[in-house]
Protein backbone atom coordinates (compact mmCIF):
# COMPACT_ATOMS: atom_id res chain seq x y z
CA UNK A 1 0.00 0.00 0.00
CA UNK A 2 2.85 2.39 0.74
CA UNK A 3 4.21 2.01 -2.77
CA UNK A 4 0.78 2.38 -4.37
CA UNK A 5 0.56 5.91 -2.96
CA UNK A 6 3.22 6.80 -5.54
CA UNK A 7 0.53 6.40 -8.20
CA UNK A 8 -1.19 9.55 -6.95
CA UNK A 9 1.95 11.68 -7.12
CA UNK A 10 2.98 13.80 -10.05
CA UNK A 11 6.36 13.16 -11.60
CA UNK A 12 8.86 15.62 -12.97
CA UNK A 13 11.76 13.45 -14.04
CA UNK A 14 12.64 10.12 -15.58
CA UNK A 15 13.41 8.41 -12.27
CA UNK A 16 9.99 9.24 -10.82
CA UNK A 17 8.30 8.19 -14.08
CA UNK A 18 10.08 4.84 -14.05
CA UNK A 19 9.24 4.34 -10.36
CA UNK A 20 5.58 4.95 -11.10
CA UNK A 21 5.66 2.49 -13.99
CA UNK A 22 7.25 -0.15 -11.76
CA UNK A 23 4.64 0.28 -9.02
CA UNK A 24 1.76 0.21 -11.49
CA UNK A 25 3.00 -2.91 -13.26
CA UNK A 26 3.73 -4.62 -9.94
CA UNK A 27 0.07 -4.12 -9.03
CA UNK A 28 -1.05 -5.49 -12.40
CA UNK A 29 1.37 -8.41 -12.16
CA UNK A 30 0.04 -9.37 -8.76
CA UNK A 31 -3.52 -9.97 -9.95
CA UNK A 32 -4.49 -13.27 -8.34
CA UNK A 33 -5.94 -15.11 -11.34
CA UNK A 34 -5.96 -18.92 -11.31
CA UNK A 35 -3.76 -20.75 -13.80
CA UNK A 36 -0.22 -20.57 -15.04
CA UNK A 37 -0.49 -19.81 -18.74
CA UNK A 38 0.06 -17.16 -19.84
CA UNK A 39 2.53 -16.28 -17.12
CA UNK A 40 0.86 -13.01 -16.15
CA UNK A 41 -2.32 -12.92 -14.08
CA UNK A 42 -3.37 -9.89 -16.09
CA UNK A 43 -3.15 -11.88 -19.33
CA UNK A 44 -5.17 -14.74 -17.77
CA UNK A 45 -7.88 -12.36 -16.59
CA UNK A 46 -9.99 -12.26 -19.74
CA UNK A 47 -10.37 -16.03 -20.00
CA UNK A 48 -10.99 -16.40 -16.27
CA UNK A 49 -13.73 -13.76 -16.28
CA UNK A 50 -15.32 -15.26 -19.40
CA UNK A 51 -15.45 -18.66 -17.68
CA UNK A 52 -17.12 -17.17 -14.59
CA UNK A 53 -19.36 -14.65 -16.32
CA UNK A 54 -20.85 -15.99 -19.57
CA UNK A 55 -22.54 -12.64 -20.36
CA UNK A 56 -19.21 -10.81 -20.19
CA UNK A 57 -18.42 -8.26 -22.87
CA UNK A 58 -15.22 -10.00 -23.90
CA UNK A 59 -14.28 -7.30 -26.36
CA UNK A 60 -14.33 -4.62 -23.65
CA UNK A 61 -12.30 -6.82 -21.30
CA UNK A 62 -9.84 -7.72 -24.05
CA UNK A 63 -9.29 -4.07 -24.93
CA UNK A 64 -8.77 -3.12 -21.28
CA UNK A 65 -6.33 -5.98 -20.67
CA UNK A 66 -4.39 -5.16 -23.82
CA UNK A 67 -4.15 -1.50 -22.83
CA UNK A 68 -2.86 -2.40 -19.37
CA UNK A 69 -0.38 -4.80 -20.96
CA UNK A 70 1.03 -1.91 -23.01
CA UNK A 71 2.04 -0.30 -19.73
CA UNK A 72 4.00 -3.47 -18.94
CA UNK A 73 5.78 -3.24 -22.29
CA UNK A 74 6.82 0.35 -21.58
CA UNK A 75 7.86 -0.47 -18.01
CA UNK A 76 9.99 -3.38 -19.16
CA UNK A 77 11.75 -1.16 -21.65
CA UNK A 78 12.38 1.52 -19.03
CA UNK A 79 13.79 -0.98 -16.53
CA UNK A 80 15.56 -3.26 -19.03
CA UNK A 81 16.63 -0.89 -21.82
CA UNK A 82 16.65 -3.30 -24.73
CA UNK A 83 14.69 -2.06 -27.73
CA UNK A 84 11.75 -4.29 -28.58
CA UNK A 85 9.62 -4.08 -31.71
CA UNK A 86 6.37 -3.51 -29.80
CA UNK A 87 7.77 -0.58 -27.83
CA UNK A 88 6.84 2.15 -30.33
CA UNK A 89 3.33 0.69 -30.66
CA UNK A 90 2.91 0.65 -26.88
CA UNK A 91 3.88 4.31 -26.67
CA UNK A 92 1.50 5.20 -29.49
CA UNK A 93 -1.37 3.26 -27.85
CA UNK A 94 -0.90 5.22 -24.64
CA UNK A 95 -0.60 8.55 -26.46
CA UNK A 96 3.10 8.95 -25.68
CA UNK A 97 5.88 10.30 -27.80
CA UNK A 98 8.71 7.87 -28.36
CA UNK A 99 11.14 8.32 -26.80
CA UNK A 100 9.55 10.02 -23.81
CA UNK A 101 10.98 13.45 -23.10
CA UNK A 102 8.14 15.03 -21.11
CA UNK A 103 7.87 12.66 -18.16
CA UNK A 104 5.12 14.65 -16.44
CA UNK A 105 2.82 14.43 -19.46
CA UNK A 106 3.75 10.79 -20.05
CA UNK A 107 2.90 9.82 -16.48
CA UNK A 108 -0.41 11.69 -16.66
CA UNK A 109 -1.25 9.80 -19.85
CA UNK A 110 -0.25 6.40 -18.42
CA UNK A 111 -2.32 7.00 -15.28
CA UNK A 112 -5.34 8.18 -17.25
CA UNK A 113 -5.20 5.13 -19.55
CA UNK A 114 -4.75 2.75 -16.62
CA UNK A 115 -7.66 4.33 -14.76
CA UNK A 116 -9.91 4.09 -17.83
CA UNK A 117 -8.93 0.47 -18.49
CA UNK A 118 -9.61 -0.55 -14.88
CA UNK A 119 -12.92 1.32 -14.97
CA UNK A 120 -13.88 -0.49 -18.18
CA UNK A 121 -13.01 -3.82 -16.58
CA UNK A 122 -15.11 -2.98 -13.56
CA UNK A 123 -18.05 -1.94 -15.74
CA UNK A 124 -17.83 -5.12 -17.84
CA UNK A 125 -17.77 -7.28 -14.72
CA UNK A 126 -20.69 -5.45 -13.11
CA UNK A 127 -22.74 -5.66 -16.29
CA UNK A 128 -22.12 -9.41 -16.63
CA UNK A 129 -22.95 -10.36 -13.06
CA UNK A 130 -26.15 -12.35 -12.69
Coordinates of C-alpha atoms in Angstrom, one line a residue:
X1 CA 0.0 0.0 0.0
X2 CA 2.8 2.4 0.7
X3 CA 4.2 2.0 -2.8
X4 CA 0.8 2.4 -4.4
X5 CA 0.6 5.9 -3.0
X6 CA 3.2 6.8 -5.5
X7 CA 0.5 6.4 -8.2
X8 CA -1.2 9.6 -6.9
X9 CA 1.9 11.7 -7.1
X10 CA 3.0 13.8 -10.1
X11 CA 6.4 13.2 -11.6
X12 CA 8.9 15.6 -13.0
X13 CA 11.8 13.5 -14.0
X14 CA 12.6 10.1 -15.6
X15 CA 13.4 8.4 -12.3
X16 CA 10.0 9.2 -10.8
X17 CA 8.3 8.2 -14.1
X18 CA 10.1 4.8 -14.0
X19 CA 9.2 4.3 -10.4
X20 CA 5.6 5.0 -11.1
X21 CA 5.7 2.5 -14.0
X22 CA 7.2 -0.2 -11.8
X23 CA 4.6 0.3 -9.0
X24 CA 1.8 0.2 -11.5
X25 CA 3.0 -2.9 -13.3
X26 CA 3.7 -4.6 -9.9
X27 CA 0.1 -4.1 -9.0
X28 CA -1.1 -5.5 -12.4
X29 CA 1.4 -8.4 -12.2
X30 CA 0.0 -9.4 -8.8
X31 CA -3.5 -10.0 -9.9
X32 CA -4.5 -13.3 -8.3
X33 CA -5.9 -15.1 -11.3
X34 CA -6.0 -18.9 -11.3
X35 CA -3.8 -20.7 -13.8
X36 CA -0.2 -20.6 -15.0
X37 CA -0.5 -19.8 -18.7
X38 CA 0.1 -17.2 -19.8
X39 CA 2.5 -16.3 -17.1
X40 CA 0.9 -13.0 -16.2
X41 CA -2.3 -12.9 -14.1
X42 CA -3.4 -9.9 -16.1
X43 CA -3.2 -11.9 -19.3
X44 CA -5.2 -14.7 -17.8
X45 CA -7.9 -12.4 -16.6
X46 CA -10.0 -12.3 -19.7
X47 CA -10.4 -16.0 -20.0
X48 CA -11.0 -16.4 -16.3
X49 CA -13.7 -13.8 -16.3
X50 CA -15.3 -15.3 -19.4
X51 CA -15.5 -18.7 -17.7
X52 CA -17.1 -17.2 -14.6
X53 CA -19.4 -14.6 -16.3
X54 CA -20.9 -16.0 -19.6
X55 CA -22.5 -12.6 -20.4
X56 CA -19.2 -10.8 -20.2
X57 CA -18.4 -8.3 -22.9
X58 CA -15.2 -10.0 -23.9
X59 CA -14.3 -7.3 -26.4
X60 CA -14.3 -4.6 -23.6
X61 CA -12.3 -6.8 -21.3
X62 CA -9.8 -7.7 -24.0
X63 CA -9.3 -4.1 -24.9
X64 CA -8.8 -3.1 -21.3
X65 CA -6.3 -6.0 -20.7
X66 CA -4.4 -5.2 -23.8
X67 CA -4.2 -1.5 -22.8
X68 CA -2.9 -2.4 -19.4
X69 CA -0.4 -4.8 -21.0
X70 CA 1.0 -1.9 -23.0
X71 CA 2.0 -0.3 -19.7
X72 CA 4.0 -3.5 -18.9
X73 CA 5.8 -3.2 -22.3
X74 CA 6.8 0.3 -21.6
X75 CA 7.9 -0.5 -18.0
X76 CA 10.0 -3.4 -19.2
X77 CA 11.7 -1.2 -21.6
X78 CA 12.4 1.5 -19.0
X79 CA 13.8 -1.0 -16.5
X80 CA 15.6 -3.3 -19.0
X81 CA 16.6 -0.9 -21.8
X82 CA 16.7 -3.3 -24.7
X83 CA 14.7 -2.1 -27.7
X84 CA 11.7 -4.3 -28.6
X85 CA 9.6 -4.1 -31.7
X86 CA 6.4 -3.5 -29.8
X87 CA 7.8 -0.6 -27.8
X88 CA 6.8 2.2 -30.3
X89 CA 3.3 0.7 -30.7
X90 CA 2.9 0.6 -26.9
X91 CA 3.9 4.3 -26.7
X92 CA 1.5 5.2 -29.5
X93 CA -1.4 3.3 -27.9
X94 CA -0.9 5.2 -24.6
X95 CA -0.6 8.5 -26.5
X96 CA 3.1 9.0 -25.7
X97 CA 5.9 10.3 -27.8
X98 CA 8.7 7.9 -28.4
X99 CA 11.1 8.3 -26.8
X100 CA 9.5 10.0 -23.8
X101 CA 11.0 13.4 -23.1
X102 CA 8.1 15.0 -21.1
X103 CA 7.9 12.7 -18.2
X104 CA 5.1 14.7 -16.4
X105 CA 2.8 14.4 -19.5
X106 CA 3.8 10.8 -20.0
X107 CA 2.9 9.8 -16.5
X108 CA -0.4 11.7 -16.7
X109 CA -1.2 9.8 -19.8
X110 CA -0.3 6.4 -18.4
X111 CA -2.3 7.0 -15.3
X112 CA -5.3 8.2 -17.2
X113 CA -5.2 5.1 -19.6
X114 CA -4.8 2.7 -16.6
X115 CA -7.7 4.3 -14.8
X116 CA -9.9 4.1 -17.8
X117 CA -8.9 0.5 -18.5
X118 CA -9.6 -0.6 -14.9
X119 CA -12.9 1.3 -15.0
X120 CA -13.9 -0.5 -18.2
X121 CA -13.0 -3.8 -16.6
X122 CA -15.1 -3.0 -13.6
X123 CA -18.0 -1.9 -15.7
X124 CA -17.8 -5.1 -17.8
X125 CA -17.8 -7.3 -14.7
X126 CA -20.7 -5.4 -13.1
X127 CA -22.7 -5.7 -16.3
X128 CA -22.1 -9.4 -16.6
X129 CA -22.9 -10.4 -13.1
X130 CA -26.1 -12.4 -12.7

